Amino acid sequence: MGYELTPQVRTDIAKAVTAERKVIEGLLPSHMKFEKFATTIFLSVTKTPTLLNCDRQSLLAAFIQAASWGLEPDTPANYCNIVAIGGKASLWPQYRGLTELAHRTGELEKVETRLVFPGDEFDYWFGLNGDLRHKPKMDREEGNFTHAYCIFHMKDGSKIWDVMSYEEVLAVAKKAPSFSNAQGAWKNHLNEMARKTVLKRTSKLVRFSTEKATNFVQAVYQDNQLEAGKVA
């Protein structure tokens, strides 16, 4: 039987969140207040009522994890989402959330992900003098992207990058249980999923040296687990 966000349910959730207030406040970044974060919990369960069917401990744990990453879930910015899988709630990082966490490592000037479309001038090569060049066409032709690439611009001046073809991205997508879901991200937000996929692959080439990278590395791992249909 499903739950409704009745006044009693709201009270129960509020009590559970309040009981963990000190823990949550200790995890939140300085710019994020507990009251605002607590409000996102009710916005999430209002937006996704199936979360009320989840184990309450897993629901609270997902929000505490969001707090530890310093990301607000289920907002228009779409940094991350709380999802229900197998009766448990899990925090699912999105492309924009991964990008934000990558910047917070303190080791990057910026991370750049782009898609190449038919008609663009695009060339790349690997080796001792590897390089990548991309000049987008002003009036792009219709069609799917042909390549996706990501560049990590490091603070030491180095650039770490990788490229995936459309076929490579699609091969990754087809391994995800959610690929056949008509309402899923792969069907409705293919371009953003492609950006996230190539970002994750490129991140494997980066040797992070600070503890600040822990959240980013954890988020990449968690996204991979959820993409594979496993409860994180």
PDB file of C-alpha atoms in Angstrom:
ATOM      1  CA  MET A   1       0.000   0.000   0.000  1.00  0.00           C
ATOM      2  CA  GLY A   2       1.278   3.456  -0.892  1.00  0.00           C
ATOM      3  CA  TYR A   3       1.490   6.428   1.403  1.00  0.00           C
ATOM      4  CA  GLU A   4       0.122   9.913   1.030  1.00  0.00           C
ATOM      5  CA  LEU A   5       1.782  13.066   2.277  1.00  0.00           C
ATOM      6  CA  THR A   6      -0.758  13.507   5.038  1.00  0.00           C
ATOM      7  CA  PRO A   7      -0.194  15.880   7.959  1.00  0.00           C
ATOM      8  CA  GLN A   8       0.813  12.869  10.079  1.00  0.00           C
ATOM      9  CA  VAL A   9       3.354  11.684   7.517  1.00  0.00           C
ATOM     10  CA  ARG A  10       4.773  15.210   7.284  1.00  0.00           C
ATOM     11  CA  THR A  11       5.077  15.266  11.074  1.00  0.00           C
ATOM     12  CA  ASP A  12       6.844  11.886  11.134  1.00  0.00           C
ATOM     13  CA  ILE A  13       9.339  12.970   8.479  1.00  0.00           C
ATOM     14  CA  ALA A  14       9.919  16.313  10.205  1.00  0.00           C
ATOM     15  CA  LYS A  15      10.669  14.512  13.483  1.00  0.00           C
ATOM     16  CA  ALA A  16      13.126  12.158  11.780  1.00  0.00           C
ATOM     17  CA  VAL A  17      14.924  15.047  10.076  1.00  0.00           C
ATOM     18  CA  THR A  18      14.999  17.165  13.238  1.00  0.00           C
ATOM     19  CA  ALA A  19      16.471  14.246  15.182  1.00  0.00           C
ATOM     20  CA  GLU A  20      19.425  14.288  12.763  1.00  0.00           C
ATOM     21  CA  ARG A  21      19.730  18.076  12.672  1.00  0.00           C
ATOM     22  CA  LYS A  22      23.207  18.260  14.194  1.00  0.00           C
ATOM     23  CA  VAL A  23      24.520  15.620  11.800  1.00  0.00           C
ATOM     24  CA  ILE A  24      22.989  17.358   8.776  1.00  0.00           C
ATOM     25  CA  GLU A  25      24.161  20.831   9.855  1.00  0.00           C
ATOM     26  CA  GLY A  26      27.692  19.483  10.243  1.00  0.00           C
ATOM     27  CA  LEU A  27      27.645  18.264   6.661  1.00  0.00           C
ATOM     28  CA  LEU A  28      26.034  21.222   4.933  1.00  0.00           C
ATOM     29  CA  PRO A  29      28.252  23.830   3.239  1.00  0.00           C
ATOM     30  CA  SER A  30      28.254  27.283   4.827  1.00  0.00           C
ATOM     31  CA  HIS A  31      25.920  28.797   2.224  1.00  0.00           C
ATOM     32  CA  MET A  32      23.174  26.229   2.840  1.00  0.00           C
ATOM     33  CA  LYS A  33      20.936  26.542   5.897  1.00  0.00           C
ATOM     34  CA  PHE A  34      19.287  23.578   7.595  1.00  0.00           C
ATOM     35  CA  GLU A  35      15.778  25.017   7.220  1.00  0.00           C
ATOM     36  CA  LYS A  36      16.174  25.423   3.474  1.00  0.00           C
ATOM     37  CA  PHE A  37      17.580  21.943   3.112  1.00  0.00           C
ATOM     38  CA  ALA A  38      14.760  20.456   5.196  1.00  0.00           C
ATOM     39  CA  THR A  39      12.272  22.129   2.863  1.00  0.00           C
ATOM     40  CA  THR A  40      13.800  20.284  -0.093  1.00  0.00           C
ATOM     41  CA  ILE A  41      12.867  17.006   1.555  1.00  0.00           C
ATOM     42  CA  PHE A  42       9.178  17.840   1.450  1.00  0.00           C
ATOM     43  CA  LEU A  43       9.511  19.180  -2.081  1.00  0.00           C
ATOM     44  CA  SER A  44      11.112  15.897  -3.142  1.00  0.00           C
ATOM     45  CA  VAL A  45       8.447  13.644  -1.671  1.00  0.00           C
ATOM     46  CA  THR A  46       5.738  15.932  -3.062  1.00  0.00           C
ATOM     47  CA  LYS A  47       7.318  15.734  -6.519  1.00  0.00           C
ATOM     48  CA  THR A  48       7.905  11.973  -6.251  1.00  0.00           C
ATOM     49  CA  PRO A  49       5.232  10.428  -3.980  1.00  0.00           C
ATOM     50  CA  THR A  50       6.648   6.920  -4.535  1.00  0.00           C
ATOM     51  CA  LEU A  51       9.465   7.915  -2.171  1.00  0.00           C
ATOM     52  CA  LEU A  52       6.949   7.562   0.649  1.00  0.00           C
ATOM     53  CA  ASN A  53       6.857   3.831  -0.099  1.00  0.00           C
ATOM     54  CA  CYS A  54      10.584   3.579   0.588  1.00  0.00           C
ATOM     55  CA  ASP A  55      12.201   2.445   3.768  1.00  0.00           C
ATOM     56  CA  ARG A  56      12.328   5.604   5.898  1.00  0.00           C
ATOM     57  CA  GLN A  57      15.908   5.002   6.988  1.00  0.00           C
ATOM     58  CA  SER A  58      17.065   4.855   3.378  1.00  0.00           C
ATOM     59  CA  LEU A  59      15.064   8.007   2.611  1.00  0.00           C
ATOM     60  CA  LEU A  60      16.724   9.932   5.418  1.00  0.00           C
ATOM     61  CA  ALA A  61      20.139   8.485   4.495  1.00  0.00           C
ATOM     62  CA  ALA A  62      19.724   9.720   0.903  1.00  0.00           C
ATOM     63  CA  PHE A  63      19.046  13.261   2.089  1.00  0.00           C
ATOM     64  CA  ILE A  64      21.940  13.150   4.549  1.00  0.00           C
ATOM     65  CA  GLN A  65      24.197  12.053   1.699  1.00  0.00           C
ATOM     66  CA  ALA A  66      22.941  14.971  -0.400  1.00  0.00           C
ATOM     67  CA  ALA A  67      23.840  17.228   2.520  1.00  0.00           C
ATOM     68  CA  SER A  68      27.340  15.714   2.693  1.00  0.00           C
ATOM     69  CA  TRP A  69      27.796  16.492  -1.002  1.00  0.00           C
ATOM     70  CA  GLY A  70      26.413  20.003  -0.508  1.00  0.00           C
ATOM     71  CA  LEU A  71      23.828  19.508  -3.249  1.00  0.00           C
ATOM     72  CA  GLU A  72      20.105  20.219  -3.058  1.00  0.00           C
ATOM     73  CA  PRO A  73      18.128  17.337  -4.580  1.00  0.00           C
ATOM     74  CA  ASP A  74      15.181  17.627  -6.958  1.00  0.00           C
ATOM     75  CA  THR A  75      15.535  21.326  -7.723  1.00  0.00           C
ATOM     76  CA  PRO A  76      15.244  23.012 -11.162  1.00  0.00           C
ATOM     77  CA  ALA A  77      19.058  23.130 -11.263  1.00  0.00           C
ATOM     78  CA  ASN A  78      18.970  19.297 -11.394  1.00  0.00           C
ATOM     79  CA  TYR A  79      22.158  18.613  -9.446  1.00  0.00           C
ATOM     80  CA  CYS A  80      20.831  15.304  -8.125  1.00  0.00           C
ATOM     81  CA  ASN A  81      17.613  13.392  -7.537  1.00  0.00           C
ATOM     82  CA  ILE A  82      16.232  11.125  -4.845  1.00  0.00           C
ATOM     83  CA  VAL A  83      14.870   8.012  -6.552  1.00  0.00           C
ATOM     84  CA  ALA A  84      13.000   4.925  -5.388  1.00  0.00           C
ATOM     85  CA  ILE A  85      14.559   1.599  -6.394  1.00  0.00           C
ATOM     86  CA  GLY A  86      13.557  -1.724  -4.907  1.00  0.00           C
ATOM     87  CA  GLY A  87      11.785  -0.205  -1.933  1.00  0.00           C
ATOM     88  CA  LYS A  88      14.746   1.943  -0.961  1.00  0.00           C
ATOM     89  CA  ALA A  89      15.616   5.563  -1.640  1.00  0.00           C
ATOM     90  CA  SER A  90      18.912   6.422  -3.316  1.00  0.00           C
ATOM     91  CA  LEU A  91      20.651   9.655  -4.235  1.00  0.00           C
ATOM     92  CA  TRP A  92      21.303   9.834  -7.988  1.00  0.00           C
ATOM     93  CA  PRO A  93      23.823  12.473  -9.112  1.00  0.00           C
ATOM     94  CA  GLN A  94      23.161  14.172 -12.445  1.00  0.00           C
ATOM     95  CA  TYR A  95      25.513  15.761 -14.970  1.00  0.00           C
ATOM     96  CA  ARG A  96      25.374  19.206 -13.400  1.00  0.00           C
ATOM     97  CA  GLY A  97      25.958  17.761  -9.923  1.00  0.00           C
ATOM     98  CA  LEU A  98      29.022  15.833 -11.056  1.00  0.00           C
ATOM     99  CA  THR A  99      30.389  18.957 -12.715  1.00  0.00           C
ATOM    100  CA  GLU A 100      29.871  20.947  -9.520  1.00  0.00           C
ATOM    101  CA  LEU A 101      31.589  18.307  -7.386  1.00  0.00           C
ATOM    102  CA  ALA A 102      34.484  18.131  -9.849  1.00  0.00           C
ATOM    103  CA  HIS A 103      35.048  21.883  -9.505  1.00  0.00           C
ATOM    104  CA  ARG A 104      34.958  21.609  -5.713  1.00  0.00           C
ATOM    105  CA  THR A 105      37.980  19.310  -5.716  1.00  0.00           C
ATOM    106  CA  GLY A 106      40.073  22.456  -5.947  1.00  0.00           C
ATOM    107  CA  GLU A 107      42.294  20.911  -8.601  1.00  0.00           C
ATOM    108  CA  LEU A 108      40.507  22.212 -11.693  1.00  0.00           C
ATOM    109  CA  GLU A 109      40.283  25.525 -13.458  1.00  0.00           C
ATOM    110  CA  LYS A 110      37.204  24.142 -15.203  1.00  0.00           C
ATOM    111  CA  VAL A 111      35.718  21.007 -16.679  1.00  0.00           C
ATOM    112  CA  GLU A 112      34.401  21.268 -20.221  1.00  0.00           C
ATOM    113  CA  THR A 113      32.075  18.810 -21.952  1.00  0.00           C
ATOM    114  CA  ARG A 114      30.814  19.318 -25.483  1.00  0.00           C
ATOM    115  CA  LEU A 115      28.937  17.494 -28.210  1.00  0.00           C
ATOM    116  CA  VAL A 116      29.913  17.407 -31.875  1.00  0.00           C
ATOM    117  CA  PHE A 117      27.140  17.542 -34.482  1.00  0.00           C
ATOM    118  CA  PRO A 118      27.013  16.798 -38.211  1.00  0.00           C
ATOM    119  CA  GLY A 119      28.650  19.624 -40.154  1.00  0.00           C
ATOM    120  CA  ASP A 120      31.035  20.645 -37.354  1.00  0.00           C
ATOM    121  CA  GLU A 121      34.759  20.700 -38.089  1.00  0.00           C
ATOM    122  CA  PHE A 122      36.165  18.156 -35.681  1.00  0.00           C
ATOM    123  CA  ASP A 123      39.430  16.274 -35.476  1.00  0.00           C
ATOM    124  CA  TYR A 124      41.486  14.687 -32.732  1.00  0.00           C
ATOM    125  CA  TRP A 125      44.463  12.401 -32.344  1.00  0.00           C
ATOM    126  CA  PHE A 126      46.250  10.693 -29.490  1.00  0.00           C
ATOM    127  CA  GLY A 127      49.929  10.031 -28.905  1.00  0.00           C
ATOM    128  CA  LEU A 128      52.877  12.089 -27.650  1.00  0.00           C
ATOM    129  CA  ASN A 129      51.482  15.218 -29.287  1.00  0.00           C
ATOM    130  CA  GLY A 130      47.791  14.480 -29.008  1.00  0.00           C
ATOM    131  CA  ASP A 131      45.353  17.281 -29.724  1.00  0.00           C
ATOM    132  CA  LEU A 132      41.671  18.018 -30.223  1.00  0.00           C
ATOM    133  CA  ARG A 133      40.093  20.681 -32.436  1.00  0.00           C
ATOM    134  CA  HIS A 134      36.423  21.512 -32.715  1.00  0.00           C
ATOM    135  CA  LYS A 135      34.808  24.315 -34.688  1.00  0.00           C
ATOM    136  CA  PRO A 136      30.990  24.140 -34.451  1.00  0.00           C
ATOM    137  CA  LYS A 137      28.994  24.943 -37.544  1.00  0.00           C
ATOM    138  CA  MET A 138      26.893  28.089 -37.078  1.00  0.00           C
ATOM    139  CA  ASP A 139      23.786  26.625 -38.734  1.00  0.00           C
ATOM    140  CA  ARG A 140      23.924  23.091 -37.521  1.00  0.00           C
ATOM    141  CA  GLU A 141      22.382  20.271 -39.466  1.00  0.00           C
ATOM    142  CA  GLU A 142      19.689  18.169 -37.849  1.00  0.00           C
ATOM    143  CA  GLY A 143      20.650  14.830 -36.390  1.00  0.00           C
ATOM    144  CA  ASN A 144      22.192  13.183 -33.361  1.00  0.00           C
ATOM    145  CA  PHE A 145      25.618  14.189 -32.121  1.00  0.00           C
ATOM    146  CA  THR A 146      28.529  12.286 -33.646  1.00  0.00           C
ATOM    147  CA  HIS A 147      30.941  12.573 -30.721  1.00  0.00           C
ATOM    148  CA  ALA A 148      31.050  13.689 -27.101  1.00  0.00           C
ATOM    149  CA  TYR A 149      34.226  14.898 -25.417  1.00  0.00           C
ATOM    150  CA  CYS A 150      35.364  16.167 -22.050  1.00  0.00           C
ATOM    151  CA  ILE A 151      38.391  18.241 -21.055  1.00  0.00           C
ATOM    152  CA  PHE A 152      39.611  18.614 -17.477  1.00  0.00           C
ATOM    153  CA  HIS A 153      41.561  21.888 -17.350  1.00  0.00           C
ATOM    154  CA  MET A 154      43.862  21.343 -14.369  1.00  0.00           C
ATOM    155  CA  LYS A 155      45.291  24.132 -12.231  1.00  0.00           C
ATOM    156  CA  ASP A 156      48.819  23.040 -13.088  1.00  0.00           C
ATOM    157  CA  GLY A 157      48.087  23.929 -16.722  1.00  0.00           C
ATOM    158  CA  SER A 158      47.687  20.389 -18.007  1.00  0.00           C
ATOM    159  CA  LYS A 159      44.628  19.266 -19.923  1.00  0.00           C
ATOM    160  CA  ILE A 160      43.240  15.766 -19.574  1.00  0.00           C
ATOM    161  CA  TRP A 161      40.681  14.787 -22.160  1.00  0.00           C
ATOM    162  CA  ASP A 162      38.886  11.941 -23.868  1.00  0.00           C
ATOM    163  CA  VAL A 163      36.423  11.442 -26.723  1.00  0.00           C
ATOM    164  CA  MET A 164      33.518   9.049 -27.229  1.00  0.00           C
ATOM    165  CA  SER A 165      31.677   8.403 -30.468  1.00  0.00           C
ATOM    166  CA  TYR A 166      27.897   8.347 -30.617  1.00  0.00           C
ATOM    167  CA  GLU A 167      28.092   4.569 -30.968  1.00  0.00           C
ATOM    168  CA  GLU A 168      30.228   4.256 -27.830  1.00  0.00           C
ATOM    169  CA  VAL A 169      27.793   6.370 -25.819  1.00  0.00           C
ATOM    170  CA  LEU A 170      24.875   4.329 -27.126  1.00  0.00           C
ATOM    171  CA  ALA A 171      26.634   1.094 -26.147  1.00  0.00           C
ATOM    172  CA  VAL A 172      26.892   2.376 -22.582  1.00  0.00           C
ATOM    173  CA  ALA A 173      23.232   3.413 -22.642  1.00  0.00           C
ATOM    174  CA  LYS A 174      22.043   0.007 -23.800  1.00  0.00           C
ATOM    175  CA  LYS A 175      23.654  -1.642 -20.765  1.00  0.00           C
ATOM    176  CA  ALA A 176      21.459   0.420 -18.428  1.00  0.00           C
ATOM    177  CA  PRO A 177      18.211  -1.263 -17.344  1.00  0.00           C
ATOM    178  CA  SER A 178      16.507   2.121 -17.662  1.00  0.00           C
ATOM    179  CA  PHE A 179      17.392   2.453 -21.369  1.00  0.00           C
ATOM    180  CA  SER A 180      14.081   0.921 -22.481  1.00  0.00           C
ATOM    181  CA  ASN A 181      12.061   3.169 -20.141  1.00  0.00           C
ATOM    182  CA  ALA A 182      10.130   5.620 -22.313  1.00  0.00           C
ATOM    183  CA  GLN A 183      10.156   8.116 -19.434  1.00  0.00           C
ATOM    184  CA  GLY A 184      13.824   7.587 -18.608  1.00  0.00           C
ATOM    185  CA  ALA A 185      16.719  10.001 -18.958  1.00  0.00           C
ATOM    186  CA  TRP A 186      18.313   8.114 -21.853  1.00  0.00           C
ATOM    187  CA  LYS A 187      15.160   8.527 -23.927  1.00  0.00           C
ATOM    188  CA  ASN A 188      14.356  12.103 -22.972  1.00  0.00           C
ATOM    189  CA  HIS A 189      17.720  13.682 -22.162  1.00  0.00           C
ATOM    190  CA  LEU A 190      20.191  11.855 -24.387  1.00  0.00           C
ATOM    191  CA  ASN A 191      22.540  14.817 -24.859  1.00  0.00           C
ATOM    192  CA  GLU A 192      22.910  15.464 -21.133  1.00  0.00           C
ATOM    193  CA  MET A 193      23.418  11.759 -20.447  1.00  0.00           C
ATOM    194  CA  ALA A 194      26.126  11.715 -23.127  1.00  0.00           C
ATOM    195  CA  ARG A 195      27.897  14.619 -21.419  1.00  0.00           C
ATOM    196  CA  LYS A 196      27.726  12.815 -18.084  1.00  0.00           C
ATOM    197  CA  THR A 197      29.008   9.578 -19.609  1.00  0.00           C
ATOM    198  CA  VAL A 198      32.085  11.101 -21.222  1.00  0.00           C
ATOM    199  CA  LEU A 199      32.788  13.171 -18.092  1.00  0.00           C
ATOM    200  CA  LYS A 200      32.835  10.009 -15.984  1.00  0.00           C
ATOM    201  CA  ARG A 201      35.104   8.183 -18.416  1.00  0.00           C
ATOM    202  CA  THR A 202      37.542  11.092 -18.619  1.00  0.00           C
ATOM    203  CA  SER A 203      37.657  11.389 -14.819  1.00  0.00           C
ATOM    204  CA  LYS A 204      39.307   7.944 -14.717  1.00  0.00           C
ATOM    205  CA  LEU A 205      42.380   9.535 -16.303  1.00  0.00           C
ATOM    206  CA  VAL A 206      42.686  12.205 -13.600  1.00  0.00           C
ATOM    207  CA  ARG A 207      44.860  11.594 -10.534  1.00  0.00           C
ATOM    208  CA  PHE A 208      43.130  13.554  -7.797  1.00  0.00           C
ATOM    209  CA  SER A 209      45.374  14.245  -4.823  1.00  0.00           C
ATOM    210  CA  THR A 210      43.116  16.043  -2.344  1.00  0.00           C
ATOM    211  CA  GLU A 211      40.543  14.742   0.112  1.00  0.00           C
ATOM    212  CA  LYS A 212      38.109  17.213  -1.442  1.00  0.00           C
ATOM    213  CA  ALA A 213      37.849  14.832  -4.394  1.00  0.00           C
ATOM    214  CA  THR A 214      36.177  12.177  -2.210  1.00  0.00           C
ATOM    215  CA  ASN A 215      32.644  13.402  -2.903  1.00  0.00           C
ATOM    216  CA  PHE A 216      33.224  13.539  -6.651  1.00  0.00           C
ATOM    217  CA  VAL A 217      34.744  10.052  -6.775  1.00  0.00           C
ATOM    218  CA  GLN A 218      31.931   8.687  -4.624  1.00  0.00           C
ATOM    219  CA  ALA A 219      29.295  10.357  -6.808  1.00  0.00           C
ATOM    220  CA  VAL A 220      30.779   8.865  -9.990  1.00  0.00           C
ATOM    221  CA  TYR A 221      30.795   5.409  -8.394  1.00  0.00           C
ATOM    222  CA  GLN A 222      27.225   5.817  -7.172  1.00  0.00           C
ATOM    223  CA  ASP A 223      26.010   6.939 -10.580  1.00  0.00           C
ATOM    224  CA  ASN A 224      27.626   3.870 -12.160  1.00  0.00           C
ATOM    225  CA  GLN A 225      25.924   1.605  -9.625  1.00  0.00           C
ATOM    226  CA  LEU A 226      22.508   3.127 -10.229  1.00  0.00           C
ATOM    227  CA  GLU A 227      22.975   3.057 -13.986  1.00  0.00           C
ATOM    228  CA  ALA A 228      23.594  -0.672 -13.625  1.00  0.00           C
ATOM    229  CA  GLY A 229      20.310  -1.037 -11.740  1.00  0.00           C
ATOM    230  CA  LYS A 230      21.924  -1.599  -8.347  1.00  0.00           C
ATOM    231  CA  VAL A 231      20.677   0.085  -5.181  1.00  0.00           C
ATOM    232  CA  ALA A 232      23.429   2.433  -4.008  1.00  0.00           C
TER     233      ALA A 232
END
